């Protein structure tokens, strides 16, 4: 059984508590991305510039959905100049947060490292707890 969340992510109802918790975290992350994109319709883009965070969020959701993205796709979705994303991709790769399948450019297929995936899950779990606290 699947439930379609407002963000467009299908959430599997089966798969055990850990799988369900990861799906909730991914849905929350997708909602964050949706909000981040929406704010660009209301306020000037110059007010918002977190290309590294956008990339990490996008890769986290893509992983949960079983998809892979390139940094260029994230640039297009988040309206980030490719030259800026390229610098951040290099930094995130050197830090061991992002793994690419090619030469290190923005057209490589990317994924989060296992360590970064665990960190993202920890952050999104905390964000979910905060959301419940104010509900």
Coordinates of N, CA and C in Angstrom, one line a residue:
X1 N 0.8 -1.2 0.0 CA 0.0 0.0 0.0 C 0.9 1.2 0.0
X2 N 0.6 2.2 -0.8 CA 1.3 3.5 -0.9 C 0.4 4.6 -0.6
X3 N 1.0 5.6 0.0 CA 0.2 6.9 0.3 C 1.0 8.0 -0.5
X4 N 0.3 8.8 -1.3 CA 1.0 9.9 -2.0 C 0.9 11.1 -1.1
X5 N 2.1 11.6 -0.7 CA 2.2 12.8 0.1 C 2.0 14.0 -0.8
X6 N 1.7 15.2 -0.2 CA 1.6 16.4 -0.9 C 2.8 16.8 -1.8
X7 N 4.0 16.3 -1.3 CA 5.2 16.6 -2.1 C 5.4 15.7 -3.3
X8 N 4.5 14.7 -3.4 CA 4.6 13.9 -4.6 C 5.4 12.6 -4.4
X9 N 5.9 12.4 -3.2 CA 6.7 11.2 -2.9 C 5.7 10.1 -2.5
X10 N 5.9 8.9 -3.1 CA 5.1 7.7 -2.7 C 5.7 7.1 -1.4
X11 N 5.0 6.9 -0.4 CA 5.5 6.4 0.9 C 5.0 4.9 1.0
X12 N 5.9 4.0 1.1 CA 5.5 2.6 1.3 C 5.0 2.4 2.7
X13 N 3.9 1.7 2.9 CA 3.3 1.5 4.2 C 4.0 0.2 4.8
X14 N 4.6 -0.6 4.0 CA 5.2 -1.9 4.4 C 6.7 -1.6 4.5
X15 N 7.4 -2.6 5.1 CA 8.9 -2.4 5.1 C 9.5 -2.2 6.5
X16 N 8.6 -2.3 7.5 CA 9.1 -2.2 8.9 C 9.3 -0.8 9.4
X17 N 9.5 -0.6 10.7 CA 9.6 0.7 11.3 C 10.7 1.6 10.8
X18 N 11.9 1.0 10.5 CA 13.1 1.8 10.1 C 12.8 2.3 8.7
X19 N 12.2 1.5 7.8 CA 11.9 1.9 6.4 C 10.9 3.0 6.5
X20 N 9.8 2.8 7.3 CA 8.8 3.8 7.4 C 9.4 5.2 7.9
X21 N 10.3 5.1 8.9 CA 10.9 6.3 9.5 C 11.7 7.0 8.4
X22 N 12.5 6.2 7.6 CA 13.2 6.8 6.5 C 12.3 7.5 5.5
X23 N 11.2 6.8 5.2 CA 10.2 7.4 4.2 C 9.7 8.7 4.8
X24 N 9.4 8.8 6.1 CA 8.9 10.0 6.7 C 10.0 11.1 6.6
X25 N 11.2 10.7 6.8 CA 12.3 11.7 6.7 C 12.4 12.2 5.3
X26 N 12.3 11.3 4.3 CA 12.4 11.7 2.9 C 11.3 12.6 2.5
X27 N 10.1 12.3 3.0 CA 8.9 13.2 2.8 C 9.1 14.6 3.3
X28 N 9.6 14.6 4.6 CA 9.9 15.9 5.2 C 10.9 16.7 4.4
X29 N 12.0 16.0 4.0 CA 13.0 16.6 3.2 C 12.4 17.2 1.9
X30 N 11.6 16.4 1.2 CA 11.0 16.8 0.0 C 10.1 18.1 0.2
X31 N 9.4 18.1 1.3 CA 8.6 19.3 1.7 C 9.5 20.5 1.9
X32 N 10.6 20.3 2.5 CA 11.6 21.4 2.7 C 12.0 21.9 1.3
X33 N 12.4 21.0 0.4 CA 12.8 21.5 -0.9 C 11.7 22.2 -1.6
X34 N 10.5 21.7 -1.5 CA 9.3 22.4 -2.1 C 9.2 23.8 -1.6
X35 N 9.3 23.9 -0.3 CA 9.2 25.2 0.3 C 10.3 26.1 -0.1
X36 N 11.6 25.6 -0.2 CA 12.7 26.4 -0.6 C 12.5 26.9 -2.0
X37 N 11.9 26.1 -2.9 CA 11.6 26.6 -4.3 C 10.5 27.6 -4.3
X38 N 9.5 27.4 -3.5 CA 8.3 28.3 -3.4 C 8.8 29.7 -3.0
X39 N 9.7 29.8 -2.0 CA 10.0 31.1 -1.5 C 10.7 31.9 -2.6
X40 N 11.2 31.3 -3.7 CA 11.8 32.1 -4.8 C 10.7 32.8 -5.6
X41 N 9.5 32.3 -5.5 CA 8.3 33.0 -6.1 C 7.9 34.2 -5.4
X42 N 8.3 34.3 -4.1 CA 7.8 35.4 -3.3 C 8.8 36.4 -3.0
X43 N 10.1 36.0 -2.8 CA 11.1 36.9 -2.4 C 12.3 36.8 -3.4
X44 N 13.2 37.8 -3.5 CA 14.3 37.8 -4.4 C 15.2 36.6 -4.1
X45 N 15.7 36.0 -5.2 CA 16.6 34.8 -5.0 C 17.9 35.2 -4.3
X46 N 18.3 36.5 -4.4 CA 19.6 36.9 -3.7 C 19.5 36.7 -2.2
X47 N 18.3 36.6 -1.7 CA 18.2 36.3 -0.2 C 18.5 34.9 0.2
X48 N 18.5 34.0 -0.8 CA 18.7 32.6 -0.5 C 19.8 32.0 -1.3
X49 N 20.9 31.6 -0.6 CA 22.0 31.0 -1.3 C 22.6 29.9 -0.5
X50 N 22.2 28.7 -0.6 CA 22.8 27.5 0.1 C 22.9 26.4 -0.9
X51 N 23.8 26.5 -1.9 CA 23.8 25.5 -3.0 C 24.3 24.1 -2.4
X52 N 25.2 24.1 -1.4 CA 25.6 22.8 -0.9 C 24.4 22.1 -0.2
X53 N 23.6 22.9 0.6 CA 22.5 22.3 1.3 C 21.4 21.8 0.3
X54 N 21.2 22.6 -0.7 CA 20.2 22.2 -1.7 C 20.7 20.9 -2.4
X55 N 22.0 20.8 -2.7 CA 22.5 19.5 -3.3 C 22.3 18.3 -2.3
X56 N 22.6 18.5 -1.1 CA 22.5 17.4 -0.1 C 21.0 17.0 0.1
X57 N 20.1 18.0 0.2 CA 18.7 17.7 0.3 C 18.2 16.9 -1.0
X58 N 18.6 17.4 -2.1 CA 18.1 16.8 -3.4 C 18.6 15.3 -3.5
X59 N 19.9 15.1 -3.1 CA 20.5 13.8 -3.2 C 19.8 12.9 -2.1
X60 N 19.5 13.4 -1.0 CA 18.8 12.6 0.0 C 17.5 12.1 -0.4
X61 N 16.7 13.0 -1.0 CA 15.4 12.6 -1.5 C 15.5 11.6 -2.7
X62 N 16.4 11.9 -3.6 CA 16.7 11.0 -4.7 C 17.0 9.6 -4.3
X63 N 17.9 9.5 -3.2 CA 18.3 8.2 -2.7 C 17.0 7.5 -2.2
X64 N 16.2 8.2 -1.4 CA 15.0 7.6 -0.9 C 14.0 7.1 -2.0
X65 N 14.0 7.8 -3.1 CA 13.2 7.4 -4.2 C 13.8 6.4 -5.2
X66 N 15.1 6.1 -4.9 CA 15.8 5.1 -5.8 C 16.2 5.8 -7.1
X67 N 16.4 7.1 -7.1 CA 16.9 7.8 -8.3 C 18.3 8.3 -8.1
X68 N 18.9 8.7 -9.1 CA 20.2 9.3 -9.1 C 20.2 10.6 -9.9
X69 N 20.9 11.6 -9.4 CA 20.9 12.9 -10.0 C 22.3 13.4 -10.4
X70 N 22.4 14.3 -11.3 CA 23.6 15.0 -11.5 C 23.5 16.4 -10.8
X71 N 24.7 17.0 -10.6 CA 24.7 18.3 -10.0 C 24.0 19.3 -11.0
X72 N 24.1 19.1 -12.3 CA 23.5 20.0 -13.2 C 22.0 19.9 -13.1
X73 N 21.4 18.8 -12.8 CA 20.0 18.7 -12.6 C 19.5 19.5 -11.4
X74 N 20.4 19.4 -10.3 CA 20.1 20.2 -9.1 C 20.2 21.7 -9.4
X75 N 21.1 22.1 -10.2 CA 21.3 23.5 -10.7 C 20.0 23.9 -11.3
X76 N 19.5 23.1 -12.2 CA 18.3 23.5 -12.9 C 17.1 23.6 -12.0
X77 N 16.9 22.6 -11.1 CA 15.8 22.6 -10.2 C 15.8 23.7 -9.2
X78 N 17.1 24.1 -8.7 CA 17.2 25.0 -7.6 C 17.7 26.4 -8.1
X79 N 17.8 26.5 -9.4 CA 18.3 27.8 -10.0 C 19.6 28.3 -9.5
X80 N 20.6 27.4 -9.5 CA 21.9 27.6 -9.0 C 22.8 27.7 -10.2
X81 N 23.7 28.7 -10.3 CA 24.6 28.8 -11.5 C 25.6 27.6 -11.5
X82 N 25.8 26.9 -12.6 CA 26.6 25.8 -12.6 C 28.0 26.0 -12.1
X83 N 28.6 27.1 -12.3 CA 30.0 27.4 -11.8 C 30.0 27.4 -10.3
X84 N 28.9 27.9 -9.7 CA 28.8 27.9 -8.2 C 28.7 26.4 -7.7
X85 N 27.8 25.7 -8.4 CA 27.6 24.3 -8.0 C 28.8 23.5 -8.1
X86 N 29.6 23.8 -9.2 CA 30.8 23.0 -9.4 C 31.8 23.2 -8.3
X87 N 31.9 24.4 -7.8 CA 32.8 24.7 -6.6 C 32.3 23.9 -5.4
X88 N 31.0 23.9 -5.1 CA 30.5 23.2 -4.0 C 30.6 21.7 -4.1
X89 N 30.4 21.2 -5.3 CA 30.5 19.8 -5.6 C 32.0 19.3 -5.3
X90 N 32.9 20.1 -5.7 CA 34.3 19.8 -5.4 C 34.6 19.7 -3.9
X91 N 34.1 20.7 -3.2 CA 34.2 20.8 -1.7 C 33.6 19.6 -1.1
X92 N 32.3 19.3 -1.4 CA 31.6 18.2 -0.8 C 32.2 16.9 -1.1
X93 N 32.7 16.7 -2.3 CA 33.4 15.5 -2.7 C 34.7 15.3 -1.9
X94 N 35.5 16.4 -1.8 CA 36.7 16.3 -1.0 C 36.4 16.0 0.5
X95 N 35.3 16.5 1.0 CA 34.9 16.2 2.4 C 34.4 14.8 2.6
X96 N 34.1 14.1 1.5 CA 33.6 12.7 1.6 C 32.1 12.7 1.8
X97 N 31.4 13.8 1.5 CA 30.0 13.8 1.6 C 29.2 13.3 0.4
X98 N 29.8 13.6 -0.8 CA 29.1 13.2 -2.1 C 30.1 12.4 -2.9
X99 N 29.6 11.4 -3.6 CA 30.4 10.5 -4.4 C 29.8 10.6 -5.8
X100 N 30.7 10.9 -6.8 CA 30.3 10.9 -8.2 C 30.9 9.7 -8.9
X101 N 30.3 9.4 -10.1 CA 30.7 8.2 -10.8 C 31.6 8.6 -12.0
X102 N 32.1 9.8 -12.0 CA 32.9 10.1 -13.2 C 34.2 10.9 -12.8
X103 N 34.4 12.0 -13.5 CA 35.6 12.8 -13.4 C 35.5 14.0 -12.4
X104 N 34.3 14.1 -11.8 CA 34.2 15.2 -10.8 C 33.5 16.4 -11.3
X105 N 32.8 16.3 -12.5 CA 32.2 17.5 -13.0 C 30.7 17.4 -12.7
X106 N 30.0 18.5 -13.0 CA 28.6 18.6 -12.6 C 27.6 17.7 -13.4
X107 N 28.2 17.0 -14.4 CA 27.3 16.0 -15.1 C 27.5 14.6 -14.7
X108 N 28.3 14.3 -13.6 CA 28.5 13.0 -13.1 C 27.2 12.6 -12.3
X109 N 26.9 11.4 -12.3 CA 25.8 10.9 -11.5 C 26.3 10.9 -10.0
X110 N 25.5 11.4 -9.1 CA 25.9 11.6 -7.7 C 25.1 10.8 -6.8
X111 N 25.7 10.5 -5.6 CA 25.0 9.9 -4.5 C 25.7 10.4 -3.2
X112 N 25.0 10.4 -2.1 CA 25.5 10.7 -0.8 C 26.4 9.5 -0.4
X113 N 27.5 9.9 0.3 CA 28.3 8.8 1.0 C 27.4 8.2 2.1
X114 N 27.8 7.0 2.5 CA 27.1 6.4 3.6 C 27.1 7.2 4.9
X115 N 28.3 7.8 5.1 CA 28.4 8.7 6.3 C 27.5 9.9 6.2
X116 N 27.4 10.5 5.0 CA 26.5 11.7 4.9 C 25.1 11.3 4.9
X117 N 24.7 10.1 4.4 CA 23.4 9.7 4.4 C 22.9 9.5 5.9
X118 N 23.8 8.9 6.7 CA 23.5 8.8 8.1 C 23.3 10.1 8.8
X119 N 24.1 11.1 8.4 CA 24.0 12.4 9.0 C 22.7 13.1 8.6
X120 N 22.3 12.9 7.3 CA 21.1 13.5 6.8 C 19.9 12.9 7.5
X121 N 19.9 11.5 7.7 CA 18.9 10.9 8.4 C 18.7 11.4 9.8
X122 N 19.9 11.6 10.5 CA 19.8 12.1 11.8 C 19.2 13.5 11.9
X123 N 19.6 14.4 10.9 CA 19.1 15.7 10.9 C 17.6 15.7 10.6
X124 N 17.2 14.9 9.6 CA 15.8 14.9 9.2 C 14.9 14.3 10.3
X125 N 15.4 13.3 11.1 CA 14.7 12.7 12.2 C 14.5 13.8 13.2
X126 N 15.5 14.6 13.5 CA 15.4 15.7 14.4 C 14.4 16.7 14.0
X127 N 14.4 17.1 12.7 CA 13.4 18.0 12.1 C 12.0 17.4 12.2
X128 N 11.9 16.1 12.0 CA 10.5 15.5 12.2 C 10.0 15.6 13.6
X129 N 10.9 15.5 14.6 CA 10.6 15.6 16.0 C 10.2 17.1 16.3
X130 N 10.9 18.0 15.7 CA 10.5 19.4 15.9 C 9.1 19.7 15.3
X131 N 8.9 19.1 14.1 CA 7.6 19.3 13.5 C 6.5 18.8 14.4
X132 N 6.7 17.6 14.9 CA 5.6 17.0 15.8 C 5.5 17.8 17.1
X133 N 6.5 18.4 17.6 CA 6.4 19.3 18.8 C 5.6 20.5 18.6
X134 N 5.5 21.0 17.4 CA 4.7 22.2 17.1 C 3.3 21.9 16.5
X135 N 3.1 20.6 16.3 CA 1.8 20.3 15.6 C 0.7 20.3 16.7

